mmCIF file of C-alpha atoms and ligand atoms in Angstrom:
data_model
loop_
_atom_site.group_PDB
_atom_site.id
_atom_site.type_symbol
_atom_site.label_atom_id
_atom_site.label_comp_id
_atom_site.label_asym_id
_atom_site.label_seq_id
_atom_site.Cartn_x
_atom_site.Cartn_y
_atom_site.Cartn_z
ATOM 1 C CA UNK A 1 84.081 107.653 91.947
ATOM 2 C CA UNK A 2 87.919 109.000 91.423
ATOM 3 C CA UNK A 3 90.704 107.159 90.742
ATOM 4 C CA UNK A 4 94.404 108.686 92.354
ATOM 5 C CA UNK A 5 98.019 107.786 92.022
ATOM 6 C CA UNK A 6 100.585 107.332 94.562
ATOM 7 C CA UNK A 7 103.923 106.883 94.261
ATOM 8 C CA UNK A 8 105.791 104.807 96.975
ATOM 9 C CA UNK A 9 108.919 106.439 96.839
ATOM 10 C CA UNK A 10 112.997 104.922 97.363
ATOM 11 C CA UNK A 11 112.256 106.465 101.587
ATOM 12 C CA UNK A 12 109.091 103.693 101.491
ATOM 13 C CA UNK A 13 110.193 100.866 99.259
ATOM 14 C CA UNK A 14 114.324 100.906 100.795
ATOM 15 C CA UNK A 15 112.731 101.084 104.264
ATOM 16 C CA UNK A 16 110.230 97.956 103.524
ATOM 17 C CA UNK A 17 106.967 100.112 104.597
ATOM 18 C CA UNK A 18 105.517 99.104 101.517
ATOM 19 C CA UNK A 19 102.752 96.310 103.524
ATOM 20 C CA UNK A 20 102.532 98.726 105.870
ATOM 21 C CA UNK A 21 101.481 102.119 103.586
ATOM 22 C CA UNK A 22 99.381 99.824 101.094
ATOM 23 C CA UNK A 23 97.850 98.476 103.575
ATOM 24 C CA UNK A 24 97.061 101.368 104.679
ATOM 25 C CA UNK A 25 94.885 102.515 102.144
ATOM 26 C CA UNK A 26 93.384 99.073 101.780
ATOM 27 C CA UNK A 27 92.298 99.576 105.464
ATOM 28 C CA UNK A 28 90.543 103.046 104.496
ATOM 29 C CA UNK A 29 88.567 100.964 101.603
ATOM 30 C CA UNK A 30 90.453 102.159 98.774
ATOM 31 C CA UNK A 31 90.741 99.828 95.933
ATOM 32 C CA UNK A 32 93.880 99.122 93.882
ATOM 33 C CA UNK A 33 93.220 99.298 90.623
ATOM 34 C CA UNK A 34 96.535 99.003 89.839
ATOM 35 C CA UNK A 35 100.731 98.438 91.156
ATOM 36 C CA UNK A 36 103.372 97.870 89.278
ATOM 37 C CA UNK A 37 107.088 98.218 90.782
ATOM 38 C CA UNK A 38 109.405 101.078 88.252
ATOM 39 C CA UNK A 39 112.699 102.358 87.769
ATOM 40 C CA UNK A 40 112.119 106.351 86.762
ATOM 41 C CA UNK A 41 113.805 108.259 84.581
ATOM 42 C CA UNK A 42 115.107 111.944 84.211
ATOM 43 C CA UNK A 43 112.727 112.217 81.744
ATOM 44 C CA UNK A 44 109.547 110.740 84.061
ATOM 45 C CA UNK A 45 110.659 112.920 86.841
ATOM 46 C CA UNK A 46 111.233 116.276 84.369
ATOM 47 C CA UNK A 47 107.988 115.835 83.489
ATOM 48 C CA UNK A 48 106.356 114.387 86.822
ATOM 49 C CA UNK A 49 108.003 117.284 88.670
ATOM 50 C CA UNK A 50 108.151 119.935 86.242
ATOM 51 C CA UNK A 51 106.998 122.175 88.973
ATOM 52 C CA UNK A 52 109.849 122.467 90.409
ATOM 53 C CA UNK A 53 112.673 121.669 87.590
ATOM 54 C CA UNK A 54 113.370 125.603 88.827
ATOM 55 C CA UNK A 55 114.081 124.890 92.408
ATOM 56 C CA UNK A 56 117.858 124.437 93.684
ATOM 57 C CA UNK A 57 116.707 120.947 95.646
ATOM 58 C CA UNK A 58 115.317 119.448 92.150
ATOM 59 C CA UNK A 59 118.867 118.141 91.459
ATOM 60 C CA UNK A 60 118.922 115.853 94.917
ATOM 61 C CA UNK A 61 115.133 115.608 94.428
ATOM 62 C CA UNK A 62 115.522 114.006 90.703
ATOM 63 C CA UNK A 63 118.336 111.436 92.330
ATOM 64 C CA UNK A 64 116.772 110.569 95.454
ATOM 65 C CA UNK A 65 114.257 109.507 92.791
ATOM 66 C CA UNK A 66 115.918 106.989 91.092
ATOM 67 C CA UNK A 67 117.716 105.233 93.997
ATOM 68 C CA UNK A 68 115.603 102.303 94.046
ATOM 69 C CA UNK A 69 112.325 101.389 91.908
ATOM 70 C CA UNK A 70 109.137 102.867 92.767
ATOM 71 C CA UNK A 71 106.056 101.704 93.353
ATOM 72 C CA UNK A 72 103.076 102.972 90.831
ATOM 73 C CA UNK A 73 99.542 102.686 92.872
ATOM 74 C CA UNK A 74 95.988 103.662 91.197
ATOM 75 C CA UNK A 75 93.585 103.775 94.356
ATOM 76 C CA UNK A 76 89.893 104.195 93.558
ATOM 77 C CA UNK A 77 87.049 105.318 95.885
ATOM 78 C CA UNK A 78 84.805 108.153 96.441
ATOM 79 C CA UNK A 79 86.039 111.612 96.685
ATOM 80 C CA UNK A 80 89.943 109.409 96.719
ATOM 81 C CA UNK A 81 92.319 111.749 95.640
ATOM 82 C CA UNK A 82 90.845 114.231 98.531
ATOM 83 C CA UNK A 83 91.343 111.247 101.181
ATOM 84 C CA UNK A 84 94.608 110.088 99.676
ATOM 85 C CA UNK A 85 95.998 113.576 100.194
ATOM 86 C CA UNK A 86 94.815 113.491 103.846
ATOM 87 C CA UNK A 87 96.265 110.535 104.287
ATOM 88 C CA UNK A 88 99.500 111.518 102.976
ATOM 89 C CA UNK A 89 99.690 114.381 104.906
ATOM 90 C CA UNK A 90 102.009 117.800 105.231
ATOM 91 C CA UNK A 91 105.074 117.544 102.713
ATOM 92 C CA UNK A 92 107.702 117.559 105.162
ATOM 93 C CA UNK A 93 107.886 114.944 107.311
ATOM 94 C CA UNK A 94 108.561 117.013 110.442
ATOM 95 C CA UNK A 95 105.299 119.503 110.585
ATOM 96 C CA UNK A 96 103.492 116.363 109.298
ATOM 97 C CA UNK A 97 100.652 115.553 111.898
ATOM 98 C CA UNK A 98 100.647 112.173 113.686
ATOM 99 C CA UNK A 99 98.510 110.140 112.149
ATOM 100 C CA UNK A 100 98.982 111.070 108.254
ATOM 101 C CA UNK A 101 101.587 109.298 106.478
ATOM 102 C CA UNK A 102 104.453 111.206 106.173
ATOM 103 C CA UNK A 103 103.724 112.299 109.940
ATOM 104 C CA UNK A 104 103.658 108.725 111.020
ATOM 105 C CA UNK A 105 106.999 107.772 108.820
ATOM 106 C CA UNK A 106 108.764 110.760 107.837
ATOM 107 C CA UNK A 107 111.425 113.188 109.361
ATOM 108 C CA UNK A 108 112.460 114.819 105.974
ATOM 109 C CA UNK A 109 111.010 117.135 103.559
ATOM 110 C CA UNK A 110 112.472 115.735 101.156
ATOM 111 C CA UNK A 111 112.724 111.921 102.330
ATOM 112 C CA UNK A 112 108.527 111.673 102.693
ATOM 113 C CA UNK A 113 107.763 107.811 101.268
ATOM 114 C CA UNK A 114 105.003 109.204 98.794
ATOM 115 C CA UNK A 115 103.309 110.525 96.544
ATOM 116 C CA UNK A 116 100.024 111.855 96.638
ATOM 117 C CA UNK A 117 97.625 113.419 93.170
ATOM 118 C CA UNK A 118 96.914 116.586 94.483
ATOM 119 C CA UNK A 119 93.982 117.864 92.387
ATOM 120 C CA UNK A 120 91.111 115.408 90.273
ATOM 121 C CA UNK A 121 93.241 116.854 86.960
ATOM 122 C CA UNK A 122 96.013 115.964 88.141
ATOM 123 C CA UNK A 123 94.905 112.602 88.964
ATOM 124 C CA UNK A 124 94.159 111.706 85.499
ATOM 125 C CA UNK A 125 96.996 113.593 84.111
ATOM 126 C CA UNK A 126 99.430 111.888 86.372
ATOM 127 C CA UNK A 127 97.886 108.403 86.135
ATOM 128 C CA UNK A 128 98.407 108.180 82.428
ATOM 129 C CA UNK A 129 102.184 109.309 83.051
ATOM 130 C CA UNK A 130 102.618 105.803 85.217
ATOM 131 C CA UNK A 131 100.217 103.599 83.631
ATOM 132 C CA UNK A 132 99.519 102.248 80.199
ATOM 133 C CA UNK A 133 95.211 102.167 80.219
ATOM 134 C CA UNK A 134 95.138 98.182 80.242
ATOM 135 C CA UNK A 135 96.917 97.816 83.755
ATOM 136 C CA UNK A 136 93.549 100.173 85.337
ATOM 137 C CA UNK A 137 91.674 97.663 86.439
ATOM 138 C CA UNK A 138 87.972 97.944 87.182
ATOM 139 C CA UNK A 139 85.995 95.489 89.123
ATOM 140 C CA UNK A 140 83.951 95.465 92.225
ATOM 141 C CA UNK A 141 85.694 95.526 95.562
ATOM 142 C CA UNK A 142 83.733 92.423 97.613
ATOM 143 C CA UNK A 143 83.262 94.325 100.017
ATOM 144 C CA UNK A 144 81.829 97.960 98.477
ATOM 145 C CA UNK A 145 78.673 97.099 99.249
ATOM 146 C CA UNK A 146 80.137 97.788 103.220
ATOM 147 C CA UNK A 147 82.283 100.656 102.240
ATOM 148 C CA UNK A 148 79.574 103.004 100.973
ATOM 149 C CA UNK A 149 75.847 103.429 101.779
ATOM 150 C CA UNK A 150 73.162 102.949 99.085
ATOM 151 C CA UNK A 151 73.393 106.477 97.898
ATOM 152 C CA UNK A 152 77.066 106.929 97.656
ATOM 153 C CA UNK A 153 77.470 103.782 96.004
ATOM 154 C CA UNK A 154 75.554 105.539 92.676
ATOM 155 C CA UNK A 155 77.824 108.271 92.567
HETATM 156 P P1 IDP B 201 103.957 117.620 97.677
HETATM 157 O O1 IDP B 201 104.713 116.127 97.622
HETATM 158 O O2 IDP B 201 103.553 117.385 98.960
HETATM 159 O O3 IDP B 201 103.514 117.442 96.498
HETATM 160 P P2 IDP B 201 105.603 118.737 96.074
HETATM 161 O O4 IDP B 201 105.671 120.798 96.778
HETATM 162 O O5 IDP B 201 104.818 118.676 94.694
HETATM 163 O O6 IDP B 201 104.975 118.484 97.771
HETATM 164 O O7 IDP B 201 106.836 118.792 96.438
HETATM 165 C C1 IDP B 201 107.353 117.586 95.955
HETATM 166 C C2 IDP B 201 108.530 116.529 96.572
HETATM 167 O O8 IDP B 201 109.789 117.414 96.057
HETATM 168 C C3 IDP B 201 108.177 116.981 97.902
HETATM 169 O O9 IDP B 201 107.641 115.181 98.198
HETATM 170 C C4 IDP B 201 109.594 116.628 98.500
HETATM 171 O O10 IDP B 201 110.074 115.034 98.231
HETATM 172 C C5 IDP B 201 110.360 117.324 97.368
HETATM 173 N N1 IDP B 201 110.450 118.429 97.962
HETATM 174 C C6 IDP B 201 109.810 119.366 97.565
HETATM 175 N N2 IDP B 201 109.717 120.725 98.651
HETATM 176 C C7 IDP B 201 111.208 120.552 98.599
HETATM 177 C C8 IDP B 201 112.127 121.394 99.393
HETATM 178 O O11 IDP B 201 112.492 122.697 100.150
HETATM 179 N N3 IDP B 201 113.250 120.370 99.867
HETATM 180 C C9 IDP B 201 113.224 119.214 98.584
HETATM 181 N N4 IDP B 201 112.562 118.113 98.740
HETATM 182 C C10 IDP B 201 111.967 119.208 98.387
HETATM 183 MG MG1 MG B 202 102.923 118.145 94.833
#
């Protein structure tokens, strides 16, 4: 099983879509291993978006991420990183496929509702960035035996 990091961005929080987006992840069968609201500061955003700090849009990106708290989620499941990234869709909501979160809720390249880790390595780094170890819970989902086949459950 993998655990991945999702941030429900201010575009999600302000549009009152927290419940709707969390519901999508739950419906898919992902287990919520961690969940909390946080106000992000400049330091964590510079670290989280280190690959973008030199881009001209970084100041507006950082500002947009601070207009309200975000909700950080740790989601667990088999191949959870790839599953969640596929559910997220292309960065630009206007180009994202219908059926994806961005394709169903976003019209913007920046105000695109969610962040999702893009690799297993980055998921581990990002989970450490947003959660203390004791904030991630390892419990068995009550429907686990109906989410996975017997062979998959061992992975
Ligand atoms: P991702 O969120 O799909 O992984 P990244 O390229 O890692 O996309 O960019 C991180 C975030 O930066 C995006 O989700 C979006 O909010 C913002 N962003 C990316 N490219 C642009 C841009 O060209 N203009 C404005 N904001 C952008
Ligand atoms: Mg990214």
